[in-house]
Amino acid sequence: IAGITQAPTSQILAAGRRMTLRCTQDMRHNAMYWYRQDLGLGLRLIHYSNTAGTTGKGEVPDGYSVSRANTDDFPLTLASAVPSQTSVYFCASSDSGASGANVLTFGAGSRLTVL
Amino acid sequence: GQNIDQPTEMTATEGAIVQINCTYQTSGFNGLFWYQQHAGEAPTFLSYNVLDGLEEKGRFSSFLSRSKGYSYLLLKELQMKDSASYLCAVRDSNYQLIWGAGTKLIIKP
């Protein structure tokens, strides 16, 4: 089934530990995104990539890094996790281009708890 | 700053009609989106408006007025499965999506 796969589904992590959230898509979408979703707030963009080999910072990039070595994969790394990074993380993808809807397709999410 | 406002929660009755409003103040406008998100699941696309007027898609319709910075999502013949959060998002002049906090819709029998 075409779509986006995220792993892990859920993780409890000690503060200070390093963690990588994995994201893989099989739709050949050029653009990929990482969002975090917190209660009472809208989705906030962490990092994005418009095409393989390029990345950009979103609204809340501090404490996170990404890479885009190929079209399909877009991992998000927390170098040293802090409790404020407790959240639900969604990976998404879309066809790139300045025109048209460019609808986002989301993964199922990764629930991360930092203690 | 950029801002998207929508009600936090709404309650409606099965079979009825409900209108979820969204007002926005953004740096430019390049389209407005509505997504549905069931609890514990990913958001899924519902509708896209870039021109003023009403877009109808089955039981769901979305309206846009760019001059008023206003949109609404209209859900008809409500079903229990429509219980979900509805997210409004606007694409700004930099083609970045600005998201509202979402409206939790509770459907009662």
Short mmCIF file of C-alpha atoms in Angstrom, two decimals:
data_model
loop_
_atom_site.label_atom_id
_atom_site.label_comp_id
_atom_site.label_asym_id
_atom_site.label_seq_id
_atom_site.Cartn_x
_atom_site.Cartn_y
_atom_site.Cartn_z
CA ILE A 1 0.00 0.00 0.00
CA ALA A 2 1.50 3.33 -1.08
CA GLY A 3 2.10 5.78 1.70
CA ILE A 4 4.41 6.83 4.49
CA THR A 5 5.87 4.54 7.14
CA GLN A 6 7.12 5.93 10.44
CA ALA A 7 9.04 4.11 13.15
CA PRO A 8 8.90 3.70 16.02
CA THR A 9 5.18 4.08 16.74
CA SER A 10 5.92 4.97 20.32
CA GLN A 11 9.05 5.44 22.42
CA ILE A 12 9.95 6.42 25.95
CA LEU A 13 13.36 8.00 26.15
CA ALA A 14 15.62 9.24 28.95
CA ALA A 15 16.67 12.87 28.76
CA GLY A 16 20.07 13.32 27.15
CA ARG A 17 19.76 10.27 24.91
CA ARG A 18 20.02 10.41 21.15
CA MET A 19 17.00 9.29 19.13
CA THR A 20 16.26 8.95 15.42
CA LEU A 21 12.71 8.81 14.12
CA ARG A 22 12.52 7.06 10.76
CA CYS A 23 10.30 8.03 7.85
CA THR A 24 10.01 6.29 4.47
CA GLN A 25 7.65 7.06 1.60
CA ASP A 26 7.00 5.08 -1.57
CA MET A 27 5.03 7.67 -3.53
CA ARG A 28 8.08 9.28 -5.16
CA HIS A 29 7.10 12.62 -3.67
CA ASN A 30 9.81 15.26 -3.90
CA ALA A 31 8.95 17.18 -0.74
CA MET A 32 9.01 15.79 2.80
CA TYR A 33 8.29 17.36 6.17
CA TRP A 34 8.55 16.75 9.88
CA TYR A 35 5.89 18.23 12.18
CA ARG A 36 5.27 18.03 15.88
CA GLN A 37 1.78 18.13 17.31
CA ASP A 38 1.15 19.26 20.88
CA LEU A 39 -2.16 19.60 22.69
CA GLY A 40 -3.80 22.96 22.05
CA LEU A 41 -1.35 23.94 19.34
CA GLY A 42 -1.41 23.64 15.58
CA LEU A 43 1.02 21.40 13.76
CA ARG A 44 4.44 23.02 13.86
CA LEU A 45 7.01 22.44 11.14
CA ILE A 46 10.41 21.27 12.38
CA HIS A 47 12.35 20.68 9.16
CA TYR A 48 11.51 20.13 5.54
CA SER A 49 13.14 18.95 2.32
CA ASN A 50 11.99 20.10 -1.10
CA THR A 51 14.04 17.47 -2.90
CA ALA A 52 16.67 14.83 -2.22
CA GLY A 53 19.94 16.40 -1.07
CA THR A 54 18.38 19.59 0.31
CA THR A 55 16.88 20.44 3.70
CA GLY A 56 15.50 23.53 5.37
CA LYS A 57 14.53 24.75 8.81
CA GLY A 58 10.93 25.17 9.81
CA GLU A 59 9.29 27.01 12.67
CA VAL A 60 10.82 24.97 15.53
CA PRO A 61 14.12 23.42 14.36
CA ASP A 62 16.24 23.76 17.53
CA GLY A 63 17.37 20.43 18.96
CA TYR A 64 16.52 18.53 15.78
CA SER A 65 18.40 17.60 12.62
CA VAL A 66 17.41 15.88 9.38
CA SER A 67 19.03 14.41 6.31
CA ARG A 68 17.70 13.55 2.86
CA ALA A 69 20.13 11.20 1.17
CA ASN A 70 17.50 9.88 -1.25
CA THR A 71 13.90 10.52 -2.31
CA ASP A 72 12.31 7.94 -0.03
CA ASP A 73 13.89 8.47 3.39
CA PHE A 74 13.78 11.47 5.73
CA PRO A 75 14.99 10.63 9.26
CA LEU A 76 14.64 13.09 12.15
CA THR A 77 17.32 13.02 14.86
CA LEU A 78 17.18 14.39 18.38
CA ALA A 79 20.85 14.71 19.36
CA SER A 80 20.21 15.04 23.10
CA ALA A 81 16.55 14.68 24.02
CA VAL A 82 14.90 17.06 26.51
CA PRO A 83 11.46 16.75 28.18
CA SER A 84 10.08 19.63 26.06
CA GLN A 85 10.51 17.39 23.03
CA THR A 86 7.78 15.11 24.34
CA SER A 87 5.26 15.21 21.52
CA VAL A 88 3.66 13.36 18.64
CA TYR A 89 5.80 13.61 15.53
CA PHE A 90 4.33 13.36 12.05
CA CYS A 91 6.25 12.88 8.85
CA ALA A 92 4.52 14.05 5.67
CA SER A 93 5.20 14.27 1.96
CA SER A 94 3.82 16.05 -1.10
CA ASP A 95 4.54 16.62 -4.75
CA SER A 96 6.62 19.76 -5.00
CA GLY A 97 5.78 22.75 -7.13
CA ALA A 98 4.52 26.22 -6.50
CA SER A 99 1.12 25.69 -8.07
CA GLY A 100 -1.72 23.37 -7.29
CA ALA A 101 -2.87 21.96 -4.01
CA ASN A 102 0.24 19.92 -3.15
CA VAL A 103 -1.75 17.95 -0.63
CA LEU A 104 0.18 16.51 2.27
CA THR A 105 0.12 12.79 2.97
CA PHE A 106 0.94 12.03 6.60
CA GLY A 107 2.48 9.05 8.30
CA ALA A 108 0.75 7.48 11.29
CA GLY A 109 2.90 9.40 13.76
CA SER A 110 5.53 8.62 16.38
CA ARG A 111 4.65 9.32 20.01
CA LEU A 112 7.79 10.29 21.91
CA THR A 113 8.02 10.73 25.67
CA VAL A 114 11.21 12.17 27.14
CA LEU A 115 11.64 11.65 30.88
CA GLY B 1 2.36 37.53 13.29
CA GLN B 2 0.48 34.87 11.45
CA ASN B 3 -2.60 33.41 13.07
CA ILE B 4 -5.29 30.85 12.38
CA ASP B 5 -8.35 30.83 14.66
CA GLN B 6 -10.93 28.08 14.94
CA PRO B 7 -13.18 26.98 17.80
CA THR B 8 -11.63 24.48 20.20
CA GLU B 9 -14.61 22.17 20.41
CA MET B 10 -18.10 21.78 18.95
CA THR B 11 -20.92 19.35 19.62
CA ALA B 12 -23.58 18.29 17.13
CA THR B 13 -26.25 15.63 16.76
CA GLU B 14 -26.15 12.67 14.40
CA GLY B 15 -27.99 13.50 11.15
CA ALA B 16 -27.69 17.26 11.66
CA ILE B 17 -25.54 19.89 9.94
CA VAL B 18 -22.54 21.62 11.51
CA GLN B 19 -20.40 24.53 10.33
CA ILE B 20 -16.81 24.88 11.55
CA ASN B 21 -15.36 28.35 11.07
CA CYS B 22 -11.77 29.36 10.47
CA THR B 23 -10.39 32.89 10.35
CA TYR B 24 -6.86 33.68 9.34
CA GLN B 25 -4.29 36.44 9.28
CA THR B 26 -1.26 35.46 7.25
CA SER B 27 1.54 36.94 5.19
CA GLY B 28 -0.02 36.39 1.81
CA PHE B 29 -2.38 33.66 0.72
CA ASN B 30 -1.84 30.70 -1.56
CA GLY B 31 -4.66 28.41 -0.61
CA LEU B 32 -6.59 27.09 2.39
CA PHE B 33 -6.86 23.47 3.42
CA TRP B 34 -9.10 21.42 5.67
CA TYR B 35 -7.85 18.15 7.13
CA GLN B 36 -9.65 15.59 9.28
CA GLN B 37 -7.86 13.89 12.15
CA HIS B 38 -9.38 11.05 14.13
CA ALA B 39 -8.02 10.60 17.64
CA GLY B 40 -4.64 8.90 17.61
CA GLU B 41 -4.42 8.95 13.84
CA ALA B 42 -2.79 11.01 11.09
CA PRO B 43 -4.48 14.01 9.49
CA THR B 44 -6.12 13.26 6.14
CA PHE B 45 -6.95 15.77 3.41
CA LEU B 46 -10.55 16.96 3.03
CA SER B 47 -10.60 20.07 0.87
CA TYR B 48 -8.64 22.85 -0.78
CA ASN B 49 -9.86 26.36 -1.62
CA VAL B 50 -7.83 28.95 -3.46
CA LEU B 51 -10.64 31.03 -5.02
CA ASP B 52 -13.63 32.57 -3.27
CA GLY B 53 -16.74 30.46 -3.10
CA LEU B 54 -18.02 27.07 -2.16
CA GLU B 55 -16.41 23.74 -2.98
CA GLU B 56 -18.71 20.76 -2.51
CA LYS B 57 -17.54 17.19 -2.09
CA GLY B 58 -20.27 14.80 -1.03
CA ARG B 59 -21.45 15.53 2.51
CA PHE B 60 -18.61 18.01 3.04
CA SER B 61 -18.37 21.54 1.64
CA SER B 62 -15.78 24.24 2.18
CA PHE B 63 -16.24 27.97 1.67
CA LEU B 64 -13.64 30.70 1.29
CA SER B 65 -13.76 34.50 1.42
CA ARG B 66 -10.27 35.89 0.88
CA SER B 67 -11.33 39.50 1.50
CA LYS B 68 -12.64 38.53 4.94
CA GLY B 69 -9.86 36.06 5.78
CA TYR B 70 -12.55 33.50 6.48
CA SER B 71 -13.42 29.93 5.66
CA TYR B 72 -15.87 27.37 6.91
CA LEU B 73 -16.26 23.63 6.63
CA LEU B 74 -19.85 22.43 6.39
CA LEU B 75 -20.66 18.86 7.29
CA LYS B 76 -24.14 17.55 6.40
CA GLU B 77 -26.00 14.43 7.50
CA LEU B 78 -23.59 13.92 10.35
CA GLN B 79 -22.51 10.39 11.15
CA MET B 80 -20.85 9.10 14.29
CA LYS B 81 -17.68 8.48 12.29
CA ASP B 82 -17.42 12.24 11.70
CA SER B 83 -16.34 12.62 15.32
CA ALA B 84 -12.80 13.92 14.84
CA SER B 85 -10.68 17.04 14.92
CA TYR B 86 -10.83 19.32 11.88
CA LEU B 87 -7.69 21.26 11.07
CA CYS B 88 -7.63 24.48 9.07
CA ALA B 89 -4.34 25.43 7.38
CA VAL B 90 -3.34 28.36 5.16
CA ARG B 91 -0.42 28.43 2.75
CA ASP B 92 1.31 31.78 2.99
CA SER B 93 3.32 33.84 0.49
CA ASN B 94 6.37 31.62 1.12
CA TYR B 95 4.28 28.51 0.41
CA GLN B 96 4.59 27.46 4.03
CA LEU B 97 1.54 25.97 5.75
CA ILE B 98 0.25 27.72 8.87
CA TRP B 99 -1.97 25.45 10.94
CA GLY B 100 -4.81 26.17 13.30
CA ALA B 101 -5.02 24.22 16.58
CA GLY B 102 -7.98 22.25 15.28
CA THR B 103 -11.66 21.94 16.20
CA LYS B 104 -12.71 18.82 18.04
CA LEU B 105 -16.15 17.79 16.80
CA ILE B 106 -18.23 15.58 19.07
CA ILE B 107 -21.23 13.85 17.51
CA LYS B 108 -24.00 12.72 19.84
CA PRO B 109 -26.66 10.15 18.92
#
